PDB file of C-alpha atoms and ligand atoms in Angstrom:
ATOM      1  CA  MET A   1      86.948 110.985  87.750  1.00  0.00           C
ATOM      2  CA  ILE A   2      89.301 109.872  90.367  1.00  0.00           C
ATOM      3  CA  ILE A   3      92.377 108.157  89.001  1.00  0.00           C
ATOM      4  CA  ARG A   4      93.420 105.246  90.780  1.00  0.00           C
ATOM      5  CA  LYS A   5      96.865 103.808  90.652  1.00  0.00           C
ATOM      6  CA  ASN A   6      98.434 100.409  90.445  1.00  0.00           C
ATOM      7  CA  ALA A   7     101.188  98.935  92.372  1.00  0.00           C
ATOM      8  CA  ALA A   8     103.851 100.047  89.740  1.00  0.00           C
ATOM      9  CA  GLU A   9     102.521 103.511  89.576  1.00  0.00           C
ATOM     10  CA  LEU A  10     102.415 103.495  93.343  1.00  0.00           C
ATOM     11  CA  GLU A  11     105.903 102.540  93.581  1.00  0.00           C
ATOM     12  CA  LYS A  12     106.993 105.544  91.041  1.00  0.00           C
ATOM     13  CA  MET A  13     104.834 107.918  93.513  1.00  0.00           C
ATOM     14  CA  ARG A  14     106.736 106.343  96.416  1.00  0.00           C
ATOM     15  CA  ARG A  15     109.960 107.530  94.598  1.00  0.00           C
ATOM     16  CA  SER A  16     108.725 111.267  94.059  1.00  0.00           C
ATOM     17  CA  GLY A  17     107.236 111.395  97.670  1.00  0.00           C
ATOM     18  CA  LEU A  18     110.708 110.214  99.009  1.00  0.00           C
ATOM     19  CA  LEU A  19     112.479 112.968  97.222  1.00  0.00           C
ATOM     20  CA  VAL A  20     110.221 115.471  98.534  1.00  0.00           C
ATOM     21  CA  TRP A  21     110.691 114.138 101.951  1.00  0.00           C
ATOM     22  CA  GLU A  22     114.648 114.294 101.767  1.00  0.00           C
ATOM     23  CA  ILE A  23     114.208 117.892 100.314  1.00  0.00           C
ATOM     24  CA  LEU A  24     112.285 119.069 103.339  1.00  0.00           C
ATOM     25  CA  ARG A  25     114.360 117.152 105.723  1.00  0.00           C
ATOM     26  CA  HIS A  26     117.316 119.242 104.475  1.00  0.00           C
ATOM     27  CA  LEU A  27     115.827 122.370 104.335  1.00  0.00           C
ATOM     28  CA  SER A  28     114.460 121.797 107.920  1.00  0.00           C
ATOM     29  CA  SER A  29     118.048 121.426 108.913  1.00  0.00           C
ATOM     30  CA  MET A  30     118.830 124.794 107.558  1.00  0.00           C
ATOM     31  CA  ILE A  31     116.380 126.667 109.254  1.00  0.00           C
ATOM     32  CA  GLY A  32     117.788 129.296 111.607  1.00  0.00           C
ATOM     33  CA  GLU A  33     118.057 133.132 112.145  1.00  0.00           C
ATOM     34  CA  GLY A  34     119.313 134.869 109.311  1.00  0.00           C
ATOM     35  CA  VAL A  35     118.588 132.272 106.780  1.00  0.00           C
ATOM     36  CA  THR A  36     116.694 133.817 103.882  1.00  0.00           C
ATOM     37  CA  THR A  37     113.678 131.996 102.169  1.00  0.00           C
ATOM     38  CA  LEU A  38     115.650 132.468  98.982  1.00  0.00           C
ATOM     39  CA  ASP A  39     118.470 130.294 100.586  1.00  0.00           C
ATOM     40  CA  LEU A  40     116.028 127.625 101.048  1.00  0.00           C
ATOM     41  CA  GLU A  41     114.777 127.799  97.431  1.00  0.00           C
ATOM     42  CA  VAL A  42     118.420 127.682  95.933  1.00  0.00           C
ATOM     43  CA  ALA A  43     119.288 124.540  98.139  1.00  0.00           C
ATOM     44  CA  ALA A  44     115.855 122.844  96.915  1.00  0.00           C
ATOM     45  CA  ASP A  45     116.363 123.760  93.390  1.00  0.00           C
ATOM     46  CA  LYS A  46     119.722 122.111  93.252  1.00  0.00           C
ATOM     47  CA  MET A  47     118.561 118.932  95.169  1.00  0.00           C
ATOM     48  CA  ILE A  48     115.631 118.644  92.675  1.00  0.00           C
ATOM     49  CA  ARG A  49     118.170 118.743  89.602  1.00  0.00           C
ATOM     50  CA  ASP A  50     120.522 116.613  91.022  1.00  0.00           C
ATOM     51  CA  ALA A  51     117.865 113.961  91.245  1.00  0.00           C
ATOM     52  CA  GLY A  52     116.855 114.263  87.784  1.00  0.00           C
ATOM     53  CA  ALA A  53     113.568 115.495  88.559  1.00  0.00           C
ATOM     54  CA  ARG A  54     111.453 118.570  87.733  1.00  0.00           C
ATOM     55  CA  PRO A  55     109.946 121.061  90.140  1.00  0.00           C
ATOM     56  CA  ALA A  56     106.346 120.844  90.089  1.00  0.00           C
ATOM     57  CA  PHE A  57     105.646 124.347  91.153  1.00  0.00           C
ATOM     58  CA  LYS A  58     107.864 126.367  88.959  1.00  0.00           C
ATOM     59  CA  GLY A  59     105.925 127.524  85.771  1.00  0.00           C
ATOM     60  CA  TYR A  60     102.564 126.055  87.300  1.00  0.00           C
ATOM     61  CA  TYR A  61      99.987 128.603  85.711  1.00  0.00           C
ATOM     62  CA  SER A  62      97.096 129.528  88.234  1.00  0.00           C
ATOM     63  CA  ALA A  63      94.050 130.927  86.531  1.00  0.00           C
ATOM     64  CA  ALA A  64      93.529 132.886  89.757  1.00  0.00           C
ATOM     65  CA  ALA A  65      96.724 134.613  89.387  1.00  0.00           C
ATOM     66  CA  GLY A  66      96.811 134.810  86.014  1.00  0.00           C
ATOM     67  CA  THR A  67     100.564 134.144  86.030  1.00  0.00           C
ATOM     68  CA  ARG A  68     102.956 131.154  86.303  1.00  0.00           C
ATOM     69  CA  TYR A  69     104.855 130.491  89.684  1.00  0.00           C
ATOM     70  CA  GLY A  70     108.366 131.373  89.693  1.00  0.00           C
ATOM     71  CA  PHE A  71     109.680 129.201  92.313  1.00  0.00           C
ATOM     72  CA  VAL A  72     110.247 125.270  93.328  1.00  0.00           C
ATOM     73  CA  LEU A  73     109.091 126.200  96.734  1.00  0.00           C
ATOM     74  CA  CYS A  74     106.464 128.130  98.643  1.00  0.00           C
ATOM     75  CA  THR A  75     107.971 129.751 101.699  1.00  0.00           C
ATOM     76  CA  SER A  76     104.944 131.347 103.741  1.00  0.00           C
ATOM     77  CA  VAL A  77     106.137 133.400 107.066  1.00  0.00           C
ATOM     78  CA  ASN A  78     104.026 134.098 110.110  1.00  0.00           C
ATOM     79  CA  ASP A  79     100.425 135.544 108.848  1.00  0.00           C
ATOM     80  CA  GLU A  80     101.339 134.099 104.992  1.00  0.00           C
ATOM     81  CA  ILE A  81      98.868 130.940 104.819  1.00  0.00           C
ATOM     82  CA  VAL A  82     100.259 129.471 101.526  1.00  0.00           C
ATOM     83  CA  HIS A  83     102.041 130.523  98.277  1.00  0.00           C
ATOM     84  CA  GLY A  84     104.633 132.677  99.802  1.00  0.00           C
ATOM     85  CA  MET A  85     107.288 133.222  97.421  1.00  0.00           C
ATOM     86  CA  PRO A  86     111.078 132.875  98.306  1.00  0.00           C
ATOM     87  CA  SER A  87     113.133 136.208  98.583  1.00  0.00           C
ATOM     88  CA  SER A  88     116.583 137.360  99.532  1.00  0.00           C
ATOM     89  CA  LYS A  89     114.993 140.084 101.409  1.00  0.00           C
ATOM     90  CA  ARG A  90     113.155 137.523 103.638  1.00  0.00           C
ATOM     91  CA  ALA A  91     115.556 136.681 106.418  1.00  0.00           C
ATOM     92  CA  LEU A  92     114.070 134.357 109.210  1.00  0.00           C
ATOM     93  CA  ARG A  93     114.148 135.919 112.870  1.00  0.00           C
ATOM     94  CA  SER A  94     113.580 133.938 115.970  1.00  0.00           C
ATOM     95  CA  GLY A  95     109.896 133.688 116.954  1.00  0.00           C
ATOM     96  CA  ASP A  96     108.944 133.315 113.189  1.00  0.00           C
ATOM     97  CA  VAL A  97     107.017 130.331 111.728  1.00  0.00           C
ATOM     98  CA  VAL A  98     107.978 129.275 108.020  1.00  0.00           C
ATOM     99  CA  SER A  99     105.839 126.944 105.948  1.00  0.00           C
ATOM    100  CA  ILE A 100     107.792 125.115 103.527  1.00  0.00           C
ATOM    101  CA  ASP A 101     105.879 123.638 100.492  1.00  0.00           C
ATOM    102  CA  THR A 102     107.334 121.794  97.657  1.00  0.00           C
ATOM    103  CA  GLY A 103     106.501 119.268  94.831  1.00  0.00           C
ATOM    104  CA  VAL A 104     108.456 117.387  92.274  1.00  0.00           C
ATOM    105  CA  GLN A 105     107.730 115.394  89.134  1.00  0.00           C
ATOM    106  CA  LEU A 106     110.095 112.272  88.840  1.00  0.00           C
ATOM    107  CA  ASN A 107     109.272 109.632  86.194  1.00  0.00           C
ATOM    108  CA  GLY A 108     106.054 111.075  85.381  1.00  0.00           C
ATOM    109  CA  TYR A 109     104.592 110.857  88.812  1.00  0.00           C
ATOM    110  CA  PHE A 110     104.139 114.025  91.310  1.00  0.00           C
ATOM    111  CA  GLY A 111     104.997 114.176  95.003  1.00  0.00           C
ATOM    112  CA  ASP A 112     103.867 117.138  97.110  1.00  0.00           C
ATOM    113  CA  SER A 113     104.354 117.609 100.847  1.00  0.00           C
ATOM    114  CA  ALA A 114     104.684 120.726 103.110  1.00  0.00           C
ATOM    115  CA  VAL A 115     105.946 121.291 106.808  1.00  0.00           C
ATOM    116  CA  THR A 116     105.734 124.408 109.065  1.00  0.00           C
ATOM    117  CA  LEU A 117     108.557 125.017 111.328  1.00  0.00           C
ATOM    118  CA  PRO A 118     109.511 127.246 114.159  1.00  0.00           C
ATOM    119  CA  VAL A 119     112.508 129.736 113.973  1.00  0.00           C
ATOM    120  CA  GLY A 120     114.373 129.887 117.366  1.00  0.00           C
ATOM    121  CA  GLU A 121     112.161 130.197 120.295  1.00  0.00           C
ATOM    122  CA  VAL A 122     108.359 130.908 119.456  1.00  0.00           C
ATOM    123  CA  ASP A 123     105.688 131.296 121.932  1.00  0.00           C
ATOM    124  CA  ALA A 124     103.525 128.708 123.488  1.00  0.00           C
ATOM    125  CA  GLU A 125     100.372 129.580 121.558  1.00  0.00           C
ATOM    126  CA  VAL A 126     102.307 129.265 118.264  1.00  0.00           C
ATOM    127  CA  ARG A 127     103.665 125.939 119.156  1.00  0.00           C
ATOM    128  CA  ARG A 128     100.196 124.899 119.894  1.00  0.00           C
ATOM    129  CA  LEU A 129      99.129 125.925 116.589  1.00  0.00           C
ATOM    130  CA  LEU A 130     101.836 123.870 114.899  1.00  0.00           C
ATOM    131  CA  GLN A 131     100.935 120.799 117.072  1.00  0.00           C
ATOM    132  CA  VAL A 132      97.442 121.063 116.468  1.00  0.00           C
ATOM    133  CA  THR A 133      97.750 121.710 112.757  1.00  0.00           C
ATOM    134  CA  GLU A 134     100.244 118.535 112.200  1.00  0.00           C
ATOM    135  CA  GLU A 135      97.954 116.200 114.574  1.00  0.00           C
ATOM    136  CA  SER A 136      94.973 117.111 112.313  1.00  0.00           C
ATOM    137  CA  LEU A 137      96.873 115.934 109.531  1.00  0.00           C
ATOM    138  CA  GLU A 138      97.808 112.672 111.332  1.00  0.00           C
ATOM    139  CA  ARG A 139      94.093 112.235 112.335  1.00  0.00           C
ATOM    140  CA  ALA A 140      92.956 112.547 108.763  1.00  0.00           C
ATOM    141  CA  ILE A 141      95.659 110.240 107.364  1.00  0.00           C
ATOM    142  CA  ASP A 142      94.274 107.618 109.692  1.00  0.00           C
ATOM    143  CA  LYS A 143      90.639 107.908 107.720  1.00  0.00           C
ATOM    144  CA  VAL A 144      92.740 107.081 104.464  1.00  0.00           C
ATOM    145  CA  ARG A 145      91.287 103.610 104.140  1.00  0.00           C
ATOM    146  CA  PRO A 146      89.049 101.688 101.679  1.00  0.00           C
ATOM    147  CA  GLY A 147      85.308 102.085 102.477  1.00  0.00           C
ATOM    148  CA  ASN A 148      85.724 105.430 104.025  1.00  0.00           C
ATOM    149  CA  ARG A 149      84.547 108.397 102.460  1.00  0.00           C
ATOM    150  CA  LEU A 150      85.963 111.547 101.347  1.00  0.00           C
ATOM    151  CA  PHE A 151      84.174 113.611 103.968  1.00  0.00           C
ATOM    152  CA  ASP A 152      85.626 111.470 106.869  1.00  0.00           C
ATOM    153  CA  ILE A 153      88.602 113.285 105.986  1.00  0.00           C
ATOM    154  CA  CYS A 154      87.353 116.585 105.484  1.00  0.00           C
ATOM    155  CA  SER A 155      85.694 116.560 109.013  1.00  0.00           C
ATOM    156  CA  THR A 156      88.555 115.133 110.882  1.00  0.00           C
ATOM    157  CA  VAL A 157      90.481 117.950 110.094  1.00  0.00           C
ATOM    158  CA  GLU A 158      87.834 120.604 110.617  1.00  0.00           C
ATOM    159  CA  ARG A 159      86.615 118.953 113.925  1.00  0.00           C
ATOM    160  CA  TYR A 160      90.041 118.872 115.531  1.00  0.00           C
ATOM    161  CA  VAL A 161      91.079 122.278 114.533  1.00  0.00           C
ATOM    162  CA  VAL A 162      87.714 123.971 116.067  1.00  0.00           C
ATOM    163  CA  GLU A 163      87.910 121.754 118.973  1.00  0.00           C
ATOM    164  CA  ASN A 164      91.309 123.368 119.781  1.00  0.00           C
ATOM    165  CA  GLY A 165      90.261 126.774 119.062  1.00  0.00           C
ATOM    166  CA  PHE A 166      91.682 127.596 115.783  1.00  0.00           C
ATOM    167  CA  SER A 167      90.084 127.837 112.368  1.00  0.00           C
ATOM    168  CA  VAL A 168      90.635 126.115 108.903  1.00  0.00           C
ATOM    169  CA  VAL A 169      91.194 128.154 105.742  1.00  0.00           C
ATOM    170  CA  ARG A 170      88.378 127.686 103.186  1.00  0.00           C
ATOM    171  CA  GLU A 171      89.800 129.089 100.087  1.00  0.00           C
ATOM    172  CA  PHE A 172      92.682 126.778  99.482  1.00  0.00           C
ATOM    173  CA  VAL A 173      92.155 122.833  99.498  1.00  0.00           C
ATOM    174  CA  GLY A 174      94.004 119.721  98.958  1.00  0.00           C
ATOM    175  CA  HIS A 175      93.813 117.458  96.052  1.00  0.00           C
ATOM    176  CA  GLY A 176      94.294 114.002  94.338  1.00  0.00           C
ATOM    177  CA  ILE A 177      97.584 113.769  92.951  1.00  0.00           C
ATOM    178  CA  GLY A 178      99.379 111.468  90.170  1.00  0.00           C
ATOM    179  CA  THR A 179     100.611 112.200  86.689  1.00  0.00           C
ATOM    180  CA  GLN A 180      99.080 115.604  87.271  1.00  0.00           C
ATOM    181  CA  LEU A 181      99.662 117.721  90.493  1.00  0.00           C
ATOM    182  CA  HIS A 182      96.079 118.396  90.973  1.00  0.00           C
ATOM    183  CA  GLU A 183      93.793 115.630  90.329  1.00  0.00           C
ATOM    184  CA  GLU A 184      90.095 114.789  91.444  1.00  0.00           C
ATOM    185  CA  PRO A 185      88.996 115.268  94.111  1.00  0.00           C
ATOM    186  CA  GLN A 186      89.140 118.365  95.543  1.00  0.00           C
ATOM    187  CA  ILE A 187      90.018 117.914  99.534  1.00  0.00           C
ATOM    188  CA  PRO A 188      88.611 120.818 101.522  1.00  0.00           C
ATOM    189  CA  ASN A 189      89.617 121.137 105.268  1.00  0.00           C
ATOM    190  CA  TYR A 190      85.664 121.290 106.059  1.00  0.00           C
ATOM    191  CA  ILE A 191      82.841 119.605 104.686  1.00  0.00           C
ATOM    192  CA  ASP A 192      81.563 121.308 101.473  1.00  0.00           C
ATOM    193  CA  ARG A 193      78.044 119.986 100.700  1.00  0.00           C
ATOM    194  CA  ARG A 194      78.502 121.261  97.102  1.00  0.00           C
ATOM    195  CA  ASN A 195      81.126 118.462  96.656  1.00  0.00           C
ATOM    196  CA  GLU A 196      80.545 114.840  96.131  1.00  0.00           C
ATOM    197  CA  ASN A 197      81.518 112.405  98.776  1.00  0.00           C
ATOM    198  CA  PRO A 198      83.068 109.463  97.065  1.00  0.00           C
ATOM    199  CA  ARG A 199      84.010 106.294  98.860  1.00  0.00           C
ATOM    200  CA  LEU A 200      87.662 105.835  99.306  1.00  0.00           C
ATOM    201  CA  LYS A 201      88.954 102.793  97.031  1.00  0.00           C
ATOM    202  CA  GLU A 202      92.446 101.043  96.881  1.00  0.00           C
ATOM    203  CA  GLY A 203      94.777 103.029  94.588  1.00  0.00           C
ATOM    204  CA  MET A 204      93.444 106.644  95.071  1.00  0.00           C
ATOM    205  CA  VAL A 205      96.154 109.092  96.186  1.00  0.00           C
ATOM    206  CA  LEU A 206      95.332 112.004  98.227  1.00  0.00           C
ATOM    207  CA  ALA A 207      97.450 115.251  99.055  1.00  0.00           C
ATOM    208  CA  ILE A 208      95.821 116.318 102.420  1.00  0.00           C
ATOM    209  CA  GLU A 209      96.932 119.908 103.226  1.00  0.00           C
ATOM    210  CA  PRO A 210      95.364 121.445 106.409  1.00  0.00           C
ATOM    211  CA  MET A 211      95.801 125.174 106.510  1.00  0.00           C
ATOM    212  CA  VAL A 212      95.003 126.430 109.948  1.00  0.00           C
ATOM    213  CA  ASN A 213      94.784 130.172 111.291  1.00  0.00           C
ATOM    214  CA  ALA A 214      95.357 130.913 114.659  1.00  0.00           C
ATOM    215  CA  GLY A 215      92.543 133.504 114.572  1.00  0.00           C
ATOM    216  CA  LYS A 216      89.739 133.956 112.052  1.00  0.00           C
ATOM    217  CA  ALA A 217      89.463 131.726 108.962  1.00  0.00           C
ATOM    218  CA  ASP A 218      89.421 134.692 106.496  1.00  0.00           C
ATOM    219  CA  SER A 219      92.283 135.425 103.773  1.00  0.00           C
ATOM    220  CA  ARG A 220      93.244 137.516 101.273  1.00  0.00           C
ATOM    221  CA  VAL A 221      95.861 137.572  98.317  1.00  0.00           C
ATOM    222  CA  LEU A 222      98.582 140.060  98.250  1.00  0.00           C
ATOM    223  CA  ALA A 223      99.057 142.348  95.104  1.00  0.00           C
ATOM    224  CA  ASP A 224     101.832 139.751  94.022  1.00  0.00           C
ATOM    225  CA  LYS A 225      98.617 137.521  93.038  1.00  0.00           C
ATOM    226  CA  TRP A 226     100.130 134.620  94.912  1.00  0.00           C
ATOM    227  CA  THR A 227     100.731 135.112  98.630  1.00  0.00           C
ATOM    228  CA  ALA A 228      97.785 134.564 100.614  1.00  0.00           C
ATOM    229  CA  VAL A 229      97.571 135.997 104.157  1.00  0.00           C
ATOM    230  CA  THR A 230      95.244 135.937 107.037  1.00  0.00           C
ATOM    231  CA  ARG A 231      92.987 138.937 107.198  1.00  0.00           C
ATOM    232  CA  ASP A 232      93.469 139.459 110.965  1.00  0.00           C
ATOM    233  CA  GLY A 233      97.213 139.196 110.810  1.00  0.00           C
ATOM    234  CA  SER A 234      97.101 136.143 112.769  1.00  0.00           C
ATOM    235  CA  ARG A 235      99.832 133.445 112.478  1.00  0.00           C
ATOM    236  CA  SER A 236      99.057 130.477 109.960  1.00  0.00           C
ATOM    237  CA  ALA A 237     100.215 126.733 109.760  1.00  0.00           C
ATOM    238  CA  HIS A 238     100.434 124.353 106.706  1.00  0.00           C
ATOM    239  CA  PHE A 239     101.343 120.671 106.689  1.00  0.00           C
ATOM    240  CA  GLU A 240     100.842 118.296 103.796  1.00  0.00           C
ATOM    241  CA  HIS A 241     101.378 114.595 102.880  1.00  0.00           C
ATOM    242  CA  CYS A 242     100.421 112.489  99.784  1.00  0.00           C
ATOM    243  CA  VAL A 243      98.665 109.497 100.949  1.00  0.00           C
ATOM    244  CA  ALA A 244      97.722 106.242  99.048  1.00  0.00           C
ATOM    245  CA  VAL A 245      94.570 104.254  99.980  1.00  0.00           C
ATOM    246  CA  THR A 246      95.631 100.570 100.279  1.00  0.00           C
ATOM    247  CA  ALA A 247      94.259  97.250 101.554  1.00  0.00           C
ATOM    248  CA  ASN A 248      96.547  97.461 104.504  1.00  0.00           C
ATOM    249  CA  GLY A 249      95.411 101.153 105.418  1.00  0.00           C
ATOM    250  CA  PRO A 250      96.960 104.705 104.688  1.00  0.00           C
ATOM    251  CA  TRP A 251     100.382 104.586 102.909  1.00  0.00           C
ATOM    252  CA  VAL A 252     102.151 107.918 103.468  1.00  0.00           C
ATOM    253  CA  LEU A 253     104.260 108.458 100.403  1.00  0.00           C
ATOM    254  CA  THR A 254     105.890 111.522 101.469  1.00  0.00           C
ATOM    255  CA  ARG A 255     107.934 109.904 104.476  1.00  0.00           C
ATOM    256  CA  PRO A 256     109.689 106.877 105.090  1.00  0.00           C
TER     257      PRO A 256
HETATM  258  N1  LIG B 301     100.726 122.243  97.822  1.00  0.00           N
HETATM  259  C1  LIG B 301     100.142 123.319  97.139  1.00  0.00           C
HETATM  260  C2  LIG B 301      99.241 122.735  96.154  1.00  0.00           C
HETATM  261  O1  LIG B 301      99.345 121.551  95.821  1.00  0.00           O
HETATM  262  C3  LIG B 301     101.290 124.334  96.361  1.00  0.00           C
HETATM  263  C4  LIG B 301     100.929 124.671  94.911  1.00  0.00           C
HETATM  264  S1  LIG B 301     101.963 126.214  94.481  1.00  0.00           S
HETATM  265  C5  LIG B 301     101.909 126.286  93.025  1.00  0.00           C
HETATM  266  O2  LIG B 301      98.318 123.453  95.486  1.00  0.00           O
HETATM  267  F1  LIG B 301     102.765 127.145  92.570  1.00  0.00           F
HETATM  268  F2  LIG B 301     101.941 125.159  92.455  1.00  0.00           F
HETATM  269  F3  LIG B 301     100.759 126.547  92.554  1.00  0.00           F
HETATM  270 CO1  LIG B 302      99.439 120.243  97.362  1.00  0.00          CO
END
C-alpha cells in the first residue's frame, strides 16, 4: 500500500527535506583535493545532531548485507555506485567523482537526497555522465503529477540515459518515503513488468534516485557487504530527490 500524506505531514517532510539539502550544500562546499570521505561524515553528523534530527542510514539494517550500516553518509567514489562507506583513508583527488547520499528523520518524517560532485578537473566524458544523470532525474521529477503512472517515471529515466549512451543500474531502486525511509512503491530506473504500475495521487512522496554507469549496467557488492561497484570498473553517478505529488505538480521537498 502506498501511504499518502496530508498537508501537515507534507510540511514535516519539507522540514526534513530542507535539512538534507542544507547538509548536502555544506558538504558540497567542502569538496576538494585531500578532503577525506570521513571528513564529510563528521561534518554531516554534527549538522544532523545540531538540528535535533536523527541520521536515517546509521544503524539501518539491510537483509542483503546482514549488518547494520555504520555511517550517516554513503560516499561512493568513481566506480562505486552506492553505499560506499566514509573512510579516513579515502582522500579525494582531482579527477574523482564522489556521490554523497544522506537521510534524516525529523519529527517522525524522513528526508533522503543524493548528489554526485566532481573533484577538481574531471574529463569531459565524466562531466557528461554527471549532467545526463542529473537531467534524467529532472525529467523524471516533471512526471510526478496526479494521473500519471509510476512507469512514466521509470521509463523517463531509462530512455534519457540509454539515448545518451549510458546504462541504468538494475539492482538498486528508488522508493516511497514518509515515516519509514523505505515505503512502497519501489521505483526502479527502468520498467520492471513484474511490478504494479499505480497511478500517482496527491500526497504520495517518492524518492527518485537514478544510478547511472558510464559503461555496462552490471554491478557487484564488495566483501564489506555494502559497497556496490560497477563490474567493468566504469564510473557511476547517483542523484536523488524526494518529490511530493500535488495538485499543482511536483513538489521537490529536498531543495528550496
Ligand atoms: N538513498 C539510499 C536509499 O534510500 C541510501 C540507503 S543507505 C542505508 O536506499 F544505509 F540506509 F541503507
Ligand atoms: Co533513497
